[in-house]
JSON list of C-alpha atoms in Angstrom, two decimals:
[
{"chain": "A", "resi": 1, "resn": "MET", "atom": "CA", "xyz": [-34.69, 47.41, 56.03]},
{"chain": "A", "resi": 2, "resn": "ASP", "atom": "CA", "xyz": [-31.77, 50.04, 55.86]},
{"chain": "A", "resi": 3, "resn": "GLY", "atom": "CA", "xyz": [-28.46, 49.66, 55.70]},
{"chain": "A", "resi": 4, "resn": "GLU", "atom": "CA", "xyz": [-25.39, 48.31, 53.68]},
{"chain": "A", "resi": 5, "resn": "ARG", "atom": "CA", "xyz": [-23.90, 44.42, 53.63]},
{"chain": "A", "resi": 6, "resn": "LEU", "atom": "CA", "xyz": [-22.24, 43.54, 56.43]},
{"chain": "A", "resi": 7, "resn": "PRO", "atom": "CA", "xyz": [-18.56, 42.72, 55.39]},
{"chain": "A", "resi": 8, "resn": "ASP", "atom": "CA", "xyz": [-17.63, 39.27, 54.46]},
{"chain": "A", "resi": 9, "resn": "ASP", "atom": "CA", "xyz": [-15.53, 38.76, 57.63]},
{"chain": "A", "resi": 10, "resn": "VAL", "atom": "CA", "xyz": [-18.62, 39.52, 59.96]},
{"chain": "A", "resi": 11, "resn": "VAL", "atom": "CA", "xyz": [-20.73, 37.18, 57.99]},
{"chain": "A", "resi": 12, "resn": "LEU", "atom": "CA", "xyz": [-18.37, 34.76, 57.70]},
{"chain": "A", "resi": 13, "resn": "ASP", "atom": "CA", "xyz": [-18.04, 34.86, 61.61]},
{"chain": "A", "resi": 14, "resn": "MET", "atom": "CA", "xyz": [-21.81, 34.40, 62.09]},
{"chain": "A", "resi": 15, "resn": "VAL", "atom": "CA", "xyz": [-21.88, 31.36, 59.94]},
{"chain": "A", "resi": 16, "resn": "VAL", "atom": "CA", "xyz": [-19.27, 29.77, 62.07]},
{"chain": "A", "resi": 17, "resn": "ARG", "atom": "CA", "xyz": [-21.01, 30.35, 65.32]},
{"chain": "A", "resi": 18, "resn": "HIS", "atom": "CA", "xyz": [-24.64, 29.09, 63.93]},
{"chain": "A", "resi": 19, "resn": "LEU", "atom": "CA", "xyz": [-22.68, 26.16, 62.39]},
{"chain": "A", "resi": 20, "resn": "SER", "atom": "CA", "xyz": [-20.38, 25.52, 65.52]},
{"chain": "A", "resi": 21, "resn": "ASP", "atom": "CA", "xyz": [-24.06, 25.57, 67.62]},
{"chain": "A", "resi": 22, "resn": "VAL", "atom": "CA", "xyz": [-26.20, 23.24, 65.22]},
{"chain": "A", "resi": 23, "resn": "THR", "atom": "CA", "xyz": [-23.25, 20.38, 64.84]},
{"chain": "A", "resi": 24, "resn": "GLY", "atom": "CA", "xyz": [-21.73, 20.72, 68.14]},
{"chain": "A", "resi": 25, "resn": "ASP", "atom": "CA", "xyz": [-18.35, 20.82, 66.69]},
{"chain": "A", "resi": 26, "resn": "PRO", "atom": "CA", "xyz": [-15.82, 23.49, 66.35]},
{"chain": "A", "resi": 27, "resn": "TRP", "atom": "CA", "xyz": [-15.99, 25.59, 62.92]},
{"chain": "A", "resi": 28, "resn": "GLN", "atom": "CA", "xyz": [-13.35, 28.24, 62.04]},
{"chain": "A", "resi": 29, "resn": "VAL", "atom": "CA", "xyz": [-12.87, 30.79, 59.39]},
{"chain": "A", "resi": 30, "resn": "GLN", "atom": "CA", "xyz": [-10.29, 30.12, 56.88]},
{"chain": "A", "resi": 31, "resn": "GLY", "atom": "CA", "xyz": [-10.25, 32.76, 54.12]},
{"chain": "A", "resi": 32, "resn": "ARG", "atom": "CA", "xyz": [-13.52, 32.62, 52.50]},
{"chain": "A", "resi": 33, "resn": "MET", "atom": "CA", "xyz": [-14.95, 29.58, 54.08]},
{"chain": "A", "resi": 34, "resn": "ALA", "atom": "CA", "xyz": [-16.02, 28.55, 57.14]},
{"chain": "A", "resi": 35, "resn": "LYS", "atom": "CA", "xyz": [-14.38, 25.16, 58.15]},
{"chain": "A", "resi": 36, "resn": "GLY", "atom": "CA", "xyz": [-15.57, 22.46, 59.82]},
{"chain": "A", "resi": 37, "resn": "PRO", "atom": "CA", "xyz": [-14.61, 19.05, 61.14]},
{"chain": "A", "resi": 38, "resn": "GLY", "atom": "CA", "xyz": [-12.71, 16.42, 58.75]},
{"chain": "A", "resi": 39, "resn": "THR", "atom": "CA", "xyz": [-13.20, 17.84, 55.11]},
{"chain": "A", "resi": 40, "resn": "ILE", "atom": "CA", "xyz": [-16.18, 19.86, 55.10]},
{"chain": "A", "resi": 41, "resn": "GLY", "atom": "CA", "xyz": [-16.37, 23.21, 54.28]},
{"chain": "A", "resi": 42, "resn": "VAL", "atom": "CA", "xyz": [-18.80, 26.53, 53.50]},
{"chain": "A", "resi": 43, "resn": "VAL", "atom": "CA", "xyz": [-17.84, 29.02, 51.14]},
{"chain": "A", "resi": 44, "resn": "LEU", "atom": "CA", "xyz": [-19.22, 32.35, 50.96]},
{"chain": "A", "resi": 45, "resn": "GLN", "atom": "CA", "xyz": [-19.64, 33.24, 47.48]},
{"chain": "A", "resi": 46, "resn": "VAL", "atom": "CA", "xyz": [-19.85, 36.70, 45.77]},
{"chain": "A", "resi": 47, "resn": "GLY", "atom": "CA", "xyz": [-23.10, 37.52, 45.99]},
{"chain": "A", "resi": 48, "resn": "HIS", "atom": "CA", "xyz": [-25.23, 37.93, 43.01]},
{"chain": "A", "resi": 49, "resn": "THR", "atom": "CA", "xyz": [-26.99, 40.43, 44.69]},
{"chain": "A", "resi": 50, "resn": "ASP", "atom": "CA", "xyz": [-26.16, 43.50, 46.88]},
{"chain": "A", "resi": 51, "resn": "HIS", "atom": "CA", "xyz": [-29.24, 43.04, 49.07]},
{"chain": "A", "resi": 52, "resn": "PRO", "atom": "CA", "xyz": [-27.94, 43.36, 52.80]},
{"chain": "A", "resi": 53, "resn": "GLY", "atom": "CA", "xyz": [-30.09, 39.69, 53.68]},
{"chain": "A", "resi": 54, "resn": "HIS", "atom": "CA", "xyz": [-28.83, 38.04, 50.76]},
{"chain": "A", "resi": 55, "resn": "LEU", "atom": "CA", "xyz": [-26.10, 35.36, 50.99]},
{"chain": "A", "resi": 56, "resn": "ASP", "atom": "CA", "xyz": [-24.40, 32.84, 48.36]},
{"chain": "A", "resi": 57, "resn": "LEU", "atom": "CA", "xyz": [-23.75, 29.93, 50.45]},
{"chain": "A", "resi": 58, "resn": "ASP", "atom": "CA", "xyz": [-21.70, 26.23, 49.14]},
{"chain": "A", "resi": 59, "resn": "PHE", "atom": "CA", "xyz": [-21.49, 23.48, 50.69]},
{"chain": "A", "resi": 60, "resn": "VAL", "atom": "CA", "xyz": [-17.72, 21.80, 49.94]},
{"chain": "A", "resi": 61, "resn": "LEU", "atom": "CA", "xyz": [-17.90, 18.23, 50.82]},
{"chain": "A", "resi": 62, "resn": "ASN", "atom": "CA", "xyz": [-14.01, 17.52, 50.33]},
{"chain": "A", "resi": 63, "resn": "VAL", "atom": "CA", "xyz": [-11.84, 20.83, 50.76]},
{"chain": "A", "resi": 64, "resn": "ASP", "atom": "CA", "xyz": [-8.69, 18.65, 49.98]},
{"chain": "A", "resi": 65, "resn": "ARG", "atom": "CA", "xyz": [-9.95, 18.20, 46.33]},
{"chain": "A", "resi": 66, "resn": "PRO", "atom": "CA", "xyz": [-9.68, 20.67, 43.67]},
{"chain": "A", "resi": 67, "resn": "GLU", "atom": "CA", "xyz": [-12.97, 18.95, 42.00]},
{"chain": "A", "resi": 68, "resn": "SER", "atom": "CA", "xyz": [-14.74, 18.39, 45.36]},
{"chain": "A", "resi": 69, "resn": "THR", "atom": "CA", "xyz": [-18.72, 18.40, 44.58]},
{"chain": "A", "resi": 70, "resn": "THR", "atom": "CA", "xyz": [-20.49, 21.36, 46.34]},
{"chain": "A", "resi": 71, "resn": "VAL", "atom": "CA", "xyz": [-24.28, 21.87, 46.95]},
{"chain": "A", "resi": 72, "resn": "ALA", "atom": "CA", "xyz": [-24.73, 25.27, 45.92]},
{"chain": "A", "resi": 73, "resn": "ASP", "atom": "CA", "xyz": [-27.54, 27.41, 47.29]},
{"chain": "A", "resi": 74, "resn": "CYS", "atom": "CA", "xyz": [-28.66, 31.00, 47.85]},
{"chain": "A", "resi": 75, "resn": "VAL", "atom": "CA", "xyz": [-30.85, 32.35, 50.89]},
{"chain": "A", "resi": 76, "resn": "ALA", "atom": "CA", "xyz": [-32.51, 36.07, 51.68]},
{"chain": "A", "resi": 77, "resn": "GLY", "atom": "CA", "xyz": [-33.36, 37.14, 55.25]},
{"chain": "A", "resi": 78, "resn": "TYR", "atom": "CA", "xyz": [-35.34, 39.81, 56.56]},
{"chain": "A", "resi": 79, "resn": "GLY", "atom": "CA", "xyz": [-35.34, 41.77, 59.54]},
{"chain": "A", "resi": 80, "resn": "ALA", "atom": "CA", "xyz": [-34.97, 45.64, 60.59]},
{"chain": "A", "resi": 81, "resn": "THR", "atom": "CA", "xyz": [-31.25, 45.53, 60.48]},
{"chain": "A", "resi": 82, "resn": "ALA", "atom": "CA", "xyz": [-28.51, 44.02, 57.99]},
{"chain": "A", "resi": 83, "resn": "GLU", "atom": "CA", "xyz": [-27.42, 41.82, 61.08]},
{"chain": "A", "resi": 84, "resn": "GLU", "atom": "CA", "xyz": [-30.90, 40.79, 61.71]},
{"chain": "A", "resi": 85, "resn": "ALA", "atom": "CA", "xyz": [-31.75, 39.79, 58.10]},
{"chain": "A", "resi": 86, "resn": "VAL", "atom": "CA", "xyz": [-28.26, 37.96, 57.92]},
{"chain": "A", "resi": 87, "resn": "ASN", "atom": "CA", "xyz": [-29.07, 35.80, 61.16]},
{"chain": "A", "resi": 88, "resn": "ARG", "atom": "CA", "xyz": [-32.26, 34.95, 59.89]},
{"chain": "A", "resi": 89, "resn": "ALA", "atom": "CA", "xyz": [-30.87, 34.15, 56.72]},
{"chain": "A", "resi": 90, "resn": "ILE", "atom": "CA", "xyz": [-28.07, 31.67, 58.07]},
{"chain": "A", "resi": 91, "resn": "ARG", "atom": "CA", "xyz": [-30.90, 30.12, 60.57]},
{"chain": "A", "resi": 92, "resn": "MET", "atom": "CA", "xyz": [-33.35, 29.71, 57.50]},
{"chain": "A", "resi": 93, "resn": "TRP", "atom": "CA", "xyz": [-30.23, 28.25, 55.56]},
{"chain": "A", "resi": 94, "resn": "LEU", "atom": "CA", "xyz": [-29.39, 25.67, 58.20]},
{"chain": "A", "resi": 95, "resn": "ASP", "atom": "CA", "xyz": [-32.83, 24.37, 58.62]},
{"chain": "A", "resi": 96, "resn": "THR", "atom": "CA", "xyz": [-33.06, 23.69, 55.03]},
{"chain": "A", "resi": 97, "resn": "THR", "atom": "CA", "xyz": [-30.39, 23.21, 53.14]},
{"chain": "A", "resi": 98, "resn": "GLY", "atom": "CA", "xyz": [-27.91, 22.70, 56.30]},
{"chain": "A", "resi": 99, "resn": "SER", "atom": "CA", "xyz": [-30.08, 19.69, 57.90]},
{"chain": "A", "resi": 100, "resn": "ALA", "atom": "CA", "xyz": [-30.30, 18.05, 54.42]},
{"chain": "A", "resi": 101, "resn": "VAL", "atom": "CA", "xyz": [-26.31, 18.24, 53.81]},
{"chain": "A", "resi": 102, "resn": "LEU", "atom": "CA", "xyz": [-25.40, 17.82, 57.57]},
{"chain": "A", "resi": 103, "resn": "GLU", "atom": "CA", "xyz": [-27.65, 14.39, 57.79]},
{"chain": "A", "resi": 104, "resn": "LEU", "atom": "CA", "xyz": [-25.52, 13.19, 54.52]},
{"chain": "A", "resi": 105, "resn": "LEU", "atom": "CA", "xyz": [-22.89, 13.27, 56.83]},
{"chain": "A", "resi": 106, "resn": "ARG", "atom": "CA", "xyz": [-24.61, 11.88, 60.01]},
{"chain": "A", "resi": 107, "resn": "GLN", "atom": "CA", "xyz": [-26.78, 9.41, 58.45]},
{"chain": "A", "resi": 108, "resn": "ASN", "atom": "CA", "xyz": [-28.93, 8.98, 61.62]},
{"chain": "A", "resi": 109, "resn": "GLY", "atom": "CA", "xyz": [-32.22, 10.49, 60.32]},
{"chain": "A", "resi": 110, "resn": "THR", "atom": "CA", "xyz": [-31.68, 13.36, 63.36]},
{"chain": "A", "resi": 111, "resn": "LEU", "atom": "CA", "xyz": [-31.40, 16.26, 61.07]},
{"chain": "A", "resi": 112, "resn": "ALA", "atom": "CA", "xyz": [-33.45, 15.35, 58.01]},
{"chain": "A", "resi": 113, "resn": "ALA", "atom": "CA", "xyz": [-35.65, 12.54, 56.27]},
{"chain": "A", "resi": 114, "resn": "HIS", "atom": "CA", "xyz": [-34.41, 10.20, 53.95]},
{"chain": "A", "resi": 115, "resn": "PHE", "atom": "CA", "xyz": [-36.68, 8.50, 51.29]},
{"chain": "A", "resi": 116, "resn": "PRO", "atom": "CA", "xyz": [-35.40, 5.28, 49.62]},
{"chain": "A", "resi": 117, "resn": "PRO", "atom": "CA", "xyz": [-35.77, 5.10, 45.31]},
{"chain": "A", "resi": 118, "resn": "ASP", "atom": "CA", "xyz": [-39.28, 3.94, 45.56]},
{"chain": "A", "resi": 119, "resn": "ASP", "atom": "CA", "xyz": [-40.55, 5.43, 47.95]},
{"chain": "A", "resi": 120, "resn": "PRO", "atom": "CA", "xyz": [-43.73, 7.30, 46.52]},
{"chain": "A", "resi": 121, "resn": "GLU", "atom": "CA", "xyz": [-43.19, 10.33, 48.45]},
{"chain": "A", "resi": 122, "resn": "GLY", "atom": "CA", "xyz": [-39.34, 10.53, 47.07]},
{"chain": "A", "resi": 123, "resn": "PHE", "atom": "CA", "xyz": [-37.72, 11.10, 43.94]},
{"chain": "A", "resi": 124, "resn": "PRO", "atom": "CA", "xyz": [-38.03, 8.09, 41.81]},
{"chain": "A", "resi": 125, "resn": "GLY", "atom": "CA", "xyz": [-34.88, 6.09, 41.13]},
{"chain": "A", "resi": 126, "resn": "TRP", "atom": "CA", "xyz": [-33.20, 8.39, 43.49]},
{"chain": "A", "resi": 127, "resn": "HIS", "atom": "CA", "xyz": [-31.90, 8.16, 46.98]},
{"chain": "A", "resi": 128, "resn": "THR", "atom": "CA", "xyz": [-32.90, 11.32, 48.63]},
{"chain": "A", "resi": 129, "resn": "ILE", "atom": "CA", "xyz": [-32.88, 13.24, 52.06]},
{"chain": "A", "resi": 130, "resn": "HIS", "atom": "CA", "xyz": [-35.54, 16.03, 52.50]},
{"chain": "A", "resi": 131, "resn": "GLY", "atom": "CA", "xyz": [-34.25, 18.85, 54.56]},
{"chain": "A", "resi": 132, "resn": "GLY", "atom": "CA", "xyz": [-36.28, 20.98, 56.80]},
{"chain": "A", "resi": 133, "resn": "ILE", "atom": "CA", "xyz": [-39.14, 23.13, 55.90]},
{"chain": "A", "resi": 134, "resn": "VAL", "atom": "CA", "xyz": [-39.58, 26.93, 57.07]},
{"chain": "A", "resi": 135, "resn": "GLY", "atom": "CA", "xyz": [-42.39, 29.26, 57.09]},
{"chain": "A", "resi": 136, "resn": "TRP", "atom": "CA", "xyz": [-42.91, 33.08, 57.35]},
{"chain": "A", "resi": 137, "resn": "GLY", "atom": "CA", "xyz": [-45.29, 35.27, 56.75]},
{"chain": "A", "resi": 138, "resn": "SER", "atom": "CA", "xyz": [-47.90, 37.85, 58.11]},
{"chain": "A", "resi": 139, "resn": "GLY", "atom": "CA", "xyz": [-51.65, 37.73, 59.34]},
{"chain": "A", "resi": 140, "resn": "ALA", "atom": "CA", "xyz": [-53.56, 34.81, 61.14]},
{"chain": "A", "resi": 141, "resn": "ASP", "atom": "CA", "xyz": [-52.42, 32.21, 58.19]},
{"chain": "A", "resi": 142, "resn": "HIS", "atom": "CA", "xyz": [-48.95, 33.29, 58.14]},
{"chain": "A", "resi": 143, "resn": "MET", "atom": "CA", "xyz": [-47.66, 29.41, 58.56]},
{"chain": "A", "resi": 144, "resn": "ALA", "atom": "CA", "xyz": [-49.95, 28.30, 56.23]},
{"chain": "A", "resi": 145, "resn": "GLY", "atom": "CA", "xyz": [-47.29, 27.71, 53.39]},
{"chain": "A", "resi": 146, "resn": "GLN", "atom": "CA", "xyz": [-45.55, 25.57, 55.84]},
{"chain": "A", "resi": 147, "resn": "THR", "atom": "CA", "xyz": [-48.23, 23.53, 56.86]},
{"chain": "A", "resi": 148, "resn": "TRP", "atom": "CA", "xyz": [-49.16, 22.87, 53.09]},
{"chain": "A", "resi": 149, "resn": "ALA", "atom": "CA", "xyz": [-45.62, 22.03, 52.38]},
{"chain": "A", "resi": 150, "resn": "ALA", "atom": "CA", "xyz": [-45.64, 19.52, 55.58]},
{"chain": "A", "resi": 151, "resn": "ASP", "atom": "CA", "xyz": [-48.83, 17.56, 53.90]},
{"chain": "A", "resi": 152, "resn": "ASN", "atom": "CA", "xyz": [-47.81, 17.94, 50.48]},
{"chain": "A", "resi": 153, "resn": "VAL", "atom": "CA", "xyz": [-44.65, 16.43, 49.41]},
{"chain": "A", "resi": 154, "resn": "LEU", "atom": "CA", "xyz": [-42.95, 18.03, 46.32]},
{"chain": "A", "resi": 155, "resn": "LEU", "atom": "CA", "xyz": [-40.73, 15.64, 45.07]},
{"chain": "A", "resi": 156, "resn": "PRO", "atom": "CA", "xyz": [-43.25, 13.35, 42.90]},
{"chain": "A", "resi": 157, "resn": "ARG", "atom": "CA", "xyz": [-44.64, 16.27, 41.93]},
{"chain": "A", "resi": 158, "resn": "LEU", "atom": "CA", "xyz": [-41.05, 17.87, 40.37]},
{"chain": "A", "resi": 159, "resn": "ALA", "atom": "CA", "xyz": [-39.90, 15.08, 39.55]},
{"chain": "A", "resi": 160, "resn": "PRO", "atom": "CA", "xyz": [-41.41, 14.04, 35.74]},
{"chain": "A", "resi": 161, "resn": "VAL", "atom": "CA", "xyz": [-39.87, 17.73, 34.54]},
{"chain": "A", "resi": 162, "resn": "LEU", "atom": "CA", "xyz": [-36.73, 17.22, 36.64]},
{"chain": "A", "resi": 163, "resn": "ASN", "atom": "CA", "xyz": [-36.08, 13.54, 36.01]},
{"chain": "A", "resi": 164, "resn": "GLY", "atom": "CA", "xyz": [-33.23, 13.08, 33.26]},
{"chain": "A", "resi": 165, "resn": "GLY", "atom": "CA", "xyz": [-32.06, 16.75, 33.03]},
{"chain": "A", "resi": 166, "resn": "PHE", "atom": "CA", "xyz": [-29.04, 16.25, 35.67]},
{"chain": "A", "resi": 167, "resn": "GLU", "atom": "CA", "xyz": [-25.57, 16.39, 35.08]},
{"chain": "A", "resi": 168, "resn": "ARG", "atom": "CA", "xyz": [-24.34, 14.19, 37.43]},
{"chain": "A", "resi": 169, "resn": "ASP", "atom": "CA", "xyz": [-25.51, 10.92, 39.18]},
{"chain": "A", "resi": 170, "resn": "HIS", "atom": "CA", "xyz": [-24.99, 12.05, 42.59]},
{"chain": "A", "resi": 171, "resn": "LEU", "atom": "CA", "xyz": [-25.40, 15.19, 44.73]},
{"chain": "A", "resi": 172, "resn": "ILE", "atom": "CA", "xyz": [-27.99, 17.45, 43.13]},
{"chain": "A", "resi": 173, "resn": "GLY", "atom": "CA", "xyz": [-29.53, 20.30, 45.40]},
{"chain": "A", "resi": 174, "resn": "ILE", "atom": "CA", "xyz": [-33.12, 20.97, 44.96]},
{"chain": "A", "resi": 175, "resn": "LYS", "atom": "CA", "xyz": [-34.60, 24.22, 46.36]},
{"chain": "A", "resi": 176, "resn": "ALA", "atom": "CA", "xyz": [-37.92, 25.19, 46.47]},
{"chain": "A", "resi": 177, "resn": "ILE", "atom": "CA", "xyz": [-39.41, 28.30, 47.65]},
{"chain": "A", "resi": 178, "resn": "PHE", "atom": "CA", "xyz": [-43.02, 29.67, 47.74]},
{"chain": "A", "resi": 179, "resn": "GLY", "atom": "CA", "xyz": [-45.88, 31.56, 48.96]},
{"chain": "A", "resi": 180, "resn": "GLY", "atom": "CA", "xyz": [-47.95, 34.46, 48.71]},
{"chain": "A", "resi": 181, "resn": "GLY", "atom": "CA", "xyz": [-51.18, 36.29, 49.55]},
{"chain": "A", "resi": 182, "resn": "HIS", "atom": "CA", "xyz": [-53.26, 39.32, 49.04]},
{"chain": "A", "resi": 183, "resn": "ASP", "atom": "CA", "xyz": [-52.82, 43.00, 49.70]},
{"chain": "A", "resi": 184, "resn": "ALA", "atom": "CA", "xyz": [-54.37, 46.19, 48.64]},
{"chain": "A", "resi": 185, "resn": "ASP", "atom": "CA", "xyz": [-53.51, 45.72, 45.40]},
{"chain": "A", "resi": 186, "resn": "GLY", "atom": "CA", "xyz": [-54.74, 42.28, 44.74]},
{"chain": "A", "resi": 187, "resn": "LEU", "atom": "CA", "xyz": [-52.84, 38.68, 44.67]},
{"chain": "A", "resi": 188, "resn": "PHE", "atom": "CA", "xyz": [-49.04, 38.43, 44.85]},
{"chain": "A", "resi": 189, "resn": "GLU", "atom": "CA", "xyz": [-47.17, 35.48, 44.82]},
{"chain": "A", "resi": 190, "resn": "THR", "atom": "CA", "xyz": [-43.91, 33.80, 43.72]},
{"chain": "A", "resi": 191, "resn": "ALA", "atom": "CA", "xyz": [-42.77, 30.25, 43.25]},
{"chain": "A", "resi": 192, "resn": "GLU", "atom": "CA", "xyz": [-39.32, 28.98, 41.94]},
{"chain": "A", "resi": 193, "resn": "VAL", "atom": "CA", "xyz": [-37.10, 25.80, 42.24]},
{"chain": "A", "resi": 194, "resn": "ARG", "atom": "CA", "xyz": [-33.78, 25.87, 41.76]},
{"chain": "A", "resi": 195, "resn": "VAL", "atom": "CA", "xyz": [-31.08, 22.90, 40.54]},
{"chain": "A", "resi": 196, "resn": "ASP", "atom": "CA", "xyz": [-28.03, 23.27, 42.02]},
{"chain": "A", "resi": 197, "resn": "GLY", "atom": "CA", "xyz": [-28.51, 27.26, 42.59]},
{"chain": "A", "resi": 198, "resn": "VAL", "atom": "CA", "xyz": [-29.84, 27.53, 39.13]},
{"chain": "A", "resi": 199, "resn": "ARG", "atom": "CA", "xyz": [-33.65, 28.50, 38.18]},
{"chain": "A", "resi": 200, "resn": "HIS", "atom": "CA", "xyz": [-35.21, 25.43, 36.83]},
{"chain": "A", "resi": 201, "resn": "GLU", "atom": "CA", "xyz": [-38.02, 27.15, 34.97]},
{"chain": "A", "resi": 202, "resn": "ALA", "atom": "CA", "xyz": [-40.36, 24.07, 34.13]},
{"chain": "A", "resi": 203, "resn": "ALA", "atom": "CA", "xyz": [-40.31, 23.12, 37.63]},
{"chain": "A", "resi": 204, "resn": "SER", "atom": "CA", "xyz": [-40.78, 26.72, 38.85]},
{"chain": "A", "resi": 205, "resn": "ARG", "atom": "CA", "xyz": [-44.03, 26.69, 36.70]},
{"chain": "A", "resi": 206, "resn": "VAL", "atom": "CA", "xyz": [-45.24, 23.08, 38.25]},
{"chain": "A", "resi": 207, "resn": "LEU", "atom": "CA", "xyz": [-45.01, 24.41, 41.85]},
{"chain": "A", "resi": 208, "resn": "ALA", "atom": "CA", "xyz": [-46.48, 27.66, 40.86]},
{"chain": "A", "resi": 209, "resn": "GLY", "atom": "CA", "xyz": [-49.39, 25.66, 39.82]},
{"chain": "A", "resi": 210, "resn": "LEU", "atom": "CA", "xyz": [-49.90, 23.61, 43.09]},
{"chain": "A", "resi": 211, "resn": "GLY", "atom": "CA", "xyz": [-52.60, 24.59, 45.09]},
{"chain": "A", "resi": 212, "resn": "TRP", "atom": "CA", "xyz": [-50.65, 25.85, 47.88]},
{"chain": "A", "resi": 213, "resn": "PRO", "atom": "CA", "xyz": [-52.20, 28.76, 50.28]},
{"chain": "A", "resi": 214, "resn": "ARG", "atom": "CA", "xyz": [-52.77, 32.10, 48.96]},
{"chain": "A", "resi": 215, "resn": "PRO", "atom": "CA", "xyz": [-54.40, 33.33, 52.05]},
{"chain": "A", "resi": 216, "resn": "ALA", "atom": "CA", "xyz": [-56.64, 36.25, 51.87]},
{"chain": "A", "resi": 217, "resn": "ASP", "atom": "CA", "xyz": [-55.07, 38.40, 54.80]},
{"chain": "A", "resi": 218, "resn": "GLY", "atom": "CA", "xyz": [-51.70, 38.89, 54.96]},
{"chain": "A", "resi": 219, "resn": "MET", "atom": "CA", "xyz": [-49.13, 36.48, 53.13]},
{"chain": "A", "resi": 220, "resn": "SER", "atom": "CA", "xyz": [-47.43, 32.97, 53.64]},
{"chain": "A", "resi": 221, "resn": "PHE", "atom": "CA", "xyz": [-44.16, 31.75, 52.41]},
{"chain": "A", "resi": 222, "resn": "ALA", "atom": "CA", "xyz": [-42.35, 28.42, 52.72]},
{"chain": "A", "resi": 223, "resn": "ARG", "atom": "CA", "xyz": [-38.70, 26.99, 51.87]},
{"chain": "A", "resi": 224, "resn": "THR", "atom": "CA", "xyz": [-37.62, 23.48, 51.79]},
{"chain": "A", "resi": 225, "resn": "PHE", "atom": "CA", "xyz": [-34.48, 21.84, 50.61]},
{"chain": "A", "resi": 226, "resn": "MET", "atom": "CA", "xyz": [-34.13, 17.97, 48.94]},
{"chain": "A", "resi": 227, "resn": "LEU", "atom": "CA", "xyz": [-30.55, 16.67, 48.15]},
{"chain": "A", "resi": 228, "resn": "LEU", "atom": "CA", "xyz": [-30.80, 14.00, 45.81]},
{"chain": "A", "resi": 229, "resn": "VAL", "atom": "CA", "xyz": [-27.96, 11.53, 47.17]},
{"chain": "A", "resi": 230, "resn": "HIS", "atom": "CA", "xyz": [-27.43, 8.92, 44.34]},
{"chain": "A", "resi": 231, "resn": "ARG", "atom": "CA", "xyz": [-29.18, 7.19, 41.37]},
{"chain": "A", "resi": 232, "resn": "ALA", "atom": "CA", "xyz": [-30.41, 3.57, 42.57]},
{"chain": "A", "resi": 233, "resn": "ASP", "atom": "CA", "xyz": [-28.34, 1.97, 40.03]},
{"chain": "A", "resi": 234, "resn": "ALA", "atom": "CA", "xyz": [-25.15, 4.25, 40.84]}
]
């Protein structure tokens, strides 16, 4: 992809447009924030990379409070131009992270799935909202990663190395991205788990060791987001 990063105001206009379309509510730009209805907003942070398709976006759940809880995340899109890559990044973020956080506000199961603390497919001891799963890649098996993630829940597999290491007892964001394939140089793959925006090494190693597809021809990647809402005893 050629080109420089889009100006922040252009990116925020795109974020506002996507959020308004998804929620059906009017969002507007306020400084570095896309402000939604009520007290919710999304802040465009200074990125930790200059890649044109990479965004650092934080949901702020109560913009009126100086110590409001935020759900931090980053996302990278791809495309022939910077605009195409940013559009794809925002869409991917909304379909995963956005679906989980917006479902927290709606509480009706239309945007993401709820798992109670004792659900074997959830995170033990936590009420969890599981956001959407998106996939991309190339070749005949480019959607194999997304299909695998839909059939093989990640929360119970990641919980043993994550549980007990959180700094608060509510609204913990967990992002998982993985994928790989084969090219002329052989097998390549990536697997990463981020907790509240920070890479978690142990969980990333667990994810890397799982049996998700590595297509023999082409590549397949998947991304999802899980929001631990609160502990069962909180």
